[in-house]
């Protein structure tokens, strides 16, 4: 009874209910929440602490930012889920908060797209600055061997590097990206190496223009740290995977390089194994392998999941 009472007391205040509703939309930083609510960060932090202590939210510190999101487990989880279902859709204050959240997300997405527009031509060089690219690609090919028959999708393909790596070993490969500038470079890269079985098109990875269960393999290479809602990105990619299909996610391990956030539009400073494995598992993917490729100062992690075969 105490868990329930503490949780109910925590949300029984307008600002805290608004914060709870916003965090139900995905992980948000304290400064983002303060901006949406138009309240000071210390005040918002105090409210967030009460919600966290009550077991409804969890804190995810990352560099100089602290994200808050609904708990993923624990005694507060069923209460948080029930409360989420009770939030009044039509309430004007909550609707306005959601609108402000959407505007903040759009502004961030535009900033990221401007970054990729500016860096499209030099991206292949920028990518190789982090960890030895050849080593990463050798590991990827070893972890996910192909037999020439697969249909592969590369989400957030950028300049199409994953298509160049996997294209020769599959029947057909598609790449999608939001940035037309990156896609222009991808097309010329694919032409240069003569990969006629690889095509790219503009699309949003949160709304893939493909029907369910249409690919044997999905790759997502150095994309998740740019997006607002990596969990949803994985869910949408898993949707288009056939039963038994494999998904390769590549990103940085947790790090402290704040400059990447400031100068390179990274939203997340890497991901822990448990976090990504949890997202894969929630999309009914079994974790087949996790490999760390240490670099200085950044470590690259590769997660391989396989979608449960049909019953
Ligand atoms: C860091 S680049 C990585 C590109 C490529 N996978 C690689 O490793 O070279 C991230 C890419 O994700 C794309 N991206 C970001 N958000 C996206 C979205 N919502 N839908 C599709 N692409 C997106 C960006 O345009 C960018 O090209």
mmCIF file of N, CA, C and O in Angstrom, residues 133-178:
data_model
loop_
_atom_site.group_PDB
_atom_site.id
_atom_site.type_symbol
_atom_site.label_atom_id
_atom_site.label_comp_id
_atom_site.label_asym_id
_atom_site.label_seq_id
_atom_site.Cartn_x
_atom_site.Cartn_y
_atom_site.Cartn_z
ATOM 1 N N UNK A 133 38.056 2.265 -38.442
ATOM 2 C CA UNK A 133 36.860 1.875 -39.168
ATOM 3 C C UNK A 133 36.966 0.471 -39.762
ATOM 4 O O UNK A 133 36.023 -0.308 -39.741
ATOM 5 N N UNK A 134 38.172 0.160 -40.249
ATOM 6 C CA UNK A 134 38.351 -1.158 -40.875
ATOM 7 C C UNK A 134 38.107 -2.268 -39.862
ATOM 8 O O UNK A 134 37.499 -3.293 -40.161
ATOM 9 N N UNK A 135 38.588 -2.024 -38.633
ATOM 10 C CA UNK A 135 38.412 -3.040 -37.586
ATOM 11 C C UNK A 135 36.918 -3.218 -37.294
ATOM 12 O O UNK A 135 36.412 -4.340 -37.206
ATOM 13 N N UNK A 136 36.195 -2.084 -37.174
ATOM 14 C CA UNK A 136 34.755 -2.164 -36.887
ATOM 15 C C UNK A 136 34.076 -2.972 -37.992
ATOM 16 O O UNK A 136 33.291 -3.890 -37.733
ATOM 17 N N UNK A 137 34.403 -2.661 -39.236
ATOM 18 C CA UNK A 137 33.709 -3.313 -40.349
ATOM 19 C C UNK A 137 34.034 -4.802 -40.431
ATOM 20 O O UNK A 137 33.172 -5.620 -40.748
ATOM 21 N N UNK A 138 35.281 -5.148 -40.094
ATOM 22 C CA UNK A 138 35.655 -6.575 -40.070
ATOM 23 C C UNK A 138 34.795 -7.313 -39.040
ATOM 24 O O UNK A 138 34.250 -8.378 -39.296
ATOM 25 N N UNK A 139 34.655 -6.678 -37.862
ATOM 26 C CA UNK A 139 33.860 -7.303 -36.795
ATOM 27 C C UNK A 139 32.397 -7.433 -37.231
ATOM 28 O O UNK A 139 31.754 -8.468 -37.017
ATOM 29 N N UNK A 140 31.865 -6.397 -37.878
ATOM 30 C CA UNK A 140 30.453 -6.442 -38.293
ATOM 31 C C UNK A 140 30.214 -7.591 -39.269
ATOM 32 O O UNK A 140 29.251 -8.353 -39.137
ATOM 33 N N UNK A 141 31.112 -7.724 -40.238
ATOM 34 C CA UNK A 141 30.943 -8.796 -41.229
ATOM 35 C C UNK A 141 31.073 -10.170 -40.572
ATOM 36 O O UNK A 141 30.369 -11.109 -40.937
ATOM 37 N N UNK A 142 31.954 -10.257 -39.565
ATOM 38 C CA UNK A 142 32.130 -11.527 -38.858
ATOM 39 C C UNK A 142 30.906 -11.878 -38.025
ATOM 40 O O UNK A 142 30.505 -13.040 -37.932
ATOM 41 N N UNK A 143 30.298 -10.849 -37.404
ATOM 42 C CA UNK A 143 29.151 -11.102 -36.529
ATOM 43 C C UNK A 143 27.893 -11.431 -37.311
ATOM 44 O O UNK A 143 27.032 -12.169 -36.852
ATOM 45 N N UNK A 144 27.775 -10.820 -38.494
ATOM 46 C CA UNK A 144 26.548 -11.030 -39.259
ATOM 47 C C UNK A 144 26.891 -11.479 -40.689
ATOM 48 O O UNK A 144 26.763 -10.726 -41.649
ATOM 49 N N UNK A 145 27.359 -12.732 -40.804
ATOM 50 C CA UNK A 145 27.699 -13.208 -42.153
ATOM 51 C C UNK A 145 26.437 -13.314 -43.010
ATOM 52 O O UNK A 145 25.343 -13.528 -42.481
ATOM 53 N N UNK A 146 26.585 -13.142 -44.307
ATOM 54 C CA UNK A 146 25.424 -13.196 -45.198
ATOM 55 C C UNK A 146 25.688 -14.269 -46.263
ATOM 56 O O UNK A 146 26.840 -14.657 -46.477
ATOM 57 N N UNK A 147 24.599 -14.730 -46.924
ATOM 58 C CA UNK A 147 24.792 -15.813 -47.892
ATOM 59 C C UNK A 147 24.376 -15.427 -49.303
ATOM 60 O O UNK A 147 24.155 -16.269 -50.158
ATOM 61 N N UNK A 148 24.251 -14.136 -49.545
ATOM 62 C CA UNK A 148 23.942 -13.677 -50.899
ATOM 63 C C UNK A 148 22.464 -13.639 -51.200
ATOM 64 O O UNK A 148 22.045 -13.158 -52.251
ATOM 65 N N UNK A 149 21.632 -14.127 -50.279
ATOM 66 C CA UNK A 149 20.188 -14.210 -50.549
ATOM 67 C C UNK A 149 19.381 -13.169 -49.786
ATOM 68 O O UNK A 149 18.190 -12.997 -50.022
ATOM 69 N N UNK A 150 20.016 -12.488 -48.824
ATOM 70 C CA UNK A 150 19.246 -11.624 -47.925
ATOM 71 C C UNK A 150 18.823 -10.305 -48.561
ATOM 72 O O UNK A 150 19.444 -9.818 -49.496
ATOM 73 N N UNK A 151 17.745 -9.762 -47.968
ATOM 74 C CA UNK A 151 17.345 -8.370 -48.234
ATOM 75 C C UNK A 151 17.734 -7.599 -46.983
ATOM 76 O O UNK A 151 17.297 -7.946 -45.871
ATOM 77 N N UNK A 152 18.533 -6.562 -47.156
ATOM 78 C CA UNK A 152 19.035 -5.824 -45.990
ATOM 79 C C UNK A 152 18.570 -4.371 -46.029
ATOM 80 O O UNK A 152 18.459 -3.775 -47.108
ATOM 81 N N UNK A 153 18.289 -3.840 -44.855
ATOM 82 C CA UNK A 153 17.925 -2.420 -44.754
ATOM 83 C C UNK A 153 18.926 -1.736 -43.831
ATOM 84 O O UNK A 153 19.197 -2.223 -42.725
ATOM 85 N N UNK A 154 19.461 -0.599 -44.281
ATOM 86 C CA UNK A 154 20.355 0.191 -43.426
ATOM 87 C C UNK A 154 19.623 1.478 -43.042
ATOM 88 O O UNK A 154 19.348 2.321 -43.904
ATOM 89 N N UNK A 155 19.287 1.627 -41.753
ATOM 90 C CA UNK A 155 18.544 2.828 -41.333
ATOM 91 C C UNK A 155 19.528 3.920 -40.929
ATOM 92 O O UNK A 155 20.524 3.662 -40.286
ATOM 93 N N UNK A 156 19.236 5.153 -41.382
ATOM 94 C CA UNK A 156 20.170 6.264 -41.155
ATOM 95 C C UNK A 156 21.449 5.995 -41.919
ATOM 96 O O UNK A 156 22.547 6.080 -41.387
ATOM 97 N N UNK A 157 21.287 5.673 -43.206
ATOM 98 C CA UNK A 157 22.432 5.176 -43.991
ATOM 99 C C UNK A 157 23.494 6.239 -44.238
ATOM 100 O O UNK A 157 24.649 5.917 -44.520
ATOM 101 N N UNK A 158 23.122 7.520 -44.131
ATOM 102 C CA UNK A 158 24.109 8.592 -44.337
ATOM 103 C C UNK A 158 24.728 8.489 -45.713
ATOM 104 O O UNK A 158 24.033 8.490 -46.737
ATOM 105 N N UNK A 159 26.061 8.340 -45.752
ATOM 106 C CA UNK A 159 26.748 8.266 -47.040
ATOM 107 C C UNK A 159 26.801 6.826 -47.573
ATOM 108 O O UNK A 159 27.533 6.543 -48.508
ATOM 109 N N UNK A 160 26.039 5.937 -46.935
ATOM 110 C CA UNK A 160 25.861 4.586 -47.484
ATOM 111 C C UNK A 160 26.966 3.603 -47.165
ATOM 112 O O UNK A 160 27.097 2.561 -47.823
ATOM 113 N N UNK A 161 27.776 3.891 -46.149
ATOM 114 C CA UNK A 161 28.923 3.020 -45.883
ATOM 115 C C UNK A 161 28.513 1.569 -45.570
ATOM 116 O O UNK A 161 29.127 0.618 -46.038
ATOM 117 N N UNK A 162 27.440 1.397 -44.778
ATOM 118 C CA UNK A 162 27.018 0.027 -44.442
ATOM 119 C C UNK A 162 26.557 -0.726 -45.693
ATOM 120 O O UNK A 162 26.697 -1.946 -45.783
ATOM 121 N N UNK A 163 26.020 0.011 -46.665
ATOM 122 C CA UNK A 163 25.605 -0.637 -47.914
ATOM 123 C C UNK A 163 26.844 -1.103 -48.682
ATOM 124 O O UNK A 163 26.851 -2.178 -49.281
ATOM 125 N N UNK A 164 27.892 -0.285 -48.627
ATOM 126 C CA UNK A 164 29.139 -0.706 -49.295
ATOM 127 C C UNK A 164 29.716 -1.946 -48.618
ATOM 128 O O UNK A 164 30.273 -2.822 -49.268
ATOM 129 N N UNK A 165 29.575 -2.005 -47.266
ATOM 130 C CA UNK A 165 30.167 -3.124 -46.521
ATOM 131 C C UNK A 165 29.361 -4.405 -46.748
ATOM 132 O O UNK A 165 29.919 -5.463 -47.042
ATOM 133 N N UNK A 166 28.024 -4.299 -46.626
ATOM 134 C CA UNK A 166 27.195 -5.512 -46.692
ATOM 135 C C UNK A 166 26.643 -5.791 -48.098
ATOM 136 O O UNK A 166 26.260 -6.923 -48.394
ATOM 137 N N UNK A 167 26.576 -4.746 -48.941
ATOM 138 C CA UNK A 167 25.946 -4.885 -50.261
ATOM 139 C C UNK A 167 26.477 -6.055 -51.082
ATOM 140 O O UNK A 167 25.697 -6.830 -51.651
ATOM 141 N N UNK A 168 27.826 -6.239 -51.160
ATOM 142 C CA UNK A 168 28.348 -7.319 -52.013
ATOM 143 C C UNK A 168 27.892 -8.709 -51.563
ATOM 144 O O UNK A 168 27.903 -9.644 -52.362
ATOM 145 N N UNK A 169 27.475 -8.860 -50.282
ATOM 146 C CA UNK A 169 27.132 -10.199 -49.785
ATOM 147 C C UNK A 169 25.648 -10.469 -49.685
ATOM 148 O O UNK A 169 25.259 -11.499 -49.130
ATOM 149 N N UNK A 170 24.801 -9.542 -50.157
ATOM 150 C CA UNK A 170 23.352 -9.771 -50.045
ATOM 151 C C UNK A 170 22.693 -9.650 -51.428
ATOM 152 O O UNK A 170 23.309 -9.156 -52.368
ATOM 153 N N UNK A 171 21.426 -10.127 -51.497
ATOM 154 C CA UNK A 171 20.750 -10.036 -52.801
ATOM 155 C C UNK A 171 20.409 -8.580 -53.118
ATOM 156 O O UNK A 171 20.681 -8.080 -54.200
ATOM 157 N N UNK A 172 19.832 -7.905 -52.102
ATOM 158 C CA UNK A 172 19.413 -6.531 -52.331
ATOM 159 C C UNK A 172 19.553 -5.753 -51.032
ATOM 160 O O UNK A 172 19.300 -6.299 -49.944
ATOM 161 N N UNK A 173 19.974 -4.496 -51.120
ATOM 162 C CA UNK A 173 20.088 -3.688 -49.907
ATOM 163 C C UNK A 173 19.464 -2.326 -50.151
ATOM 164 O O UNK A 173 19.592 -1.758 -51.245
ATOM 165 N N UNK A 174 18.755 -1.855 -49.140
ATOM 166 C CA UNK A 174 18.141 -0.534 -49.206
ATOM 167 C C UNK A 174 18.711 0.295 -48.069
ATOM 168 O O UNK A 174 18.960 -0.223 -46.978
ATOM 169 N N UNK A 175 18.857 1.596 -48.321
ATOM 170 C CA UNK A 175 19.273 2.496 -47.245
ATOM 171 C C UNK A 175 18.294 3.642 -47.175
ATOM 172 O O UNK A 175 17.811 4.115 -48.214
ATOM 173 N N UNK A 176 17.956 4.071 -45.969
ATOM 174 C CA UNK A 176 17.083 5.250 -45.852
ATOM 175 C C UNK A 176 17.771 6.287 -44.957
ATOM 176 O O UNK A 176 18.522 5.944 -44.049
ATOM 177 N N UNK A 177 17.478 7.542 -45.249
ATOM 178 C CA UNK A 177 18.021 8.633 -44.439
ATOM 179 C C UNK A 177 17.133 9.859 -44.659
ATOM 180 O O UNK A 177 16.491 9.982 -45.701
ATOM 181 N N UNK A 178 17.118 10.753 -43.664
ATOM 182 C CA UNK A 178 16.329 11.989 -43.822
ATOM 183 C C UNK A 178 17.069 13.026 -44.652
ATOM 184 O O UNK A 178 16.456 13.886 -45.266
#
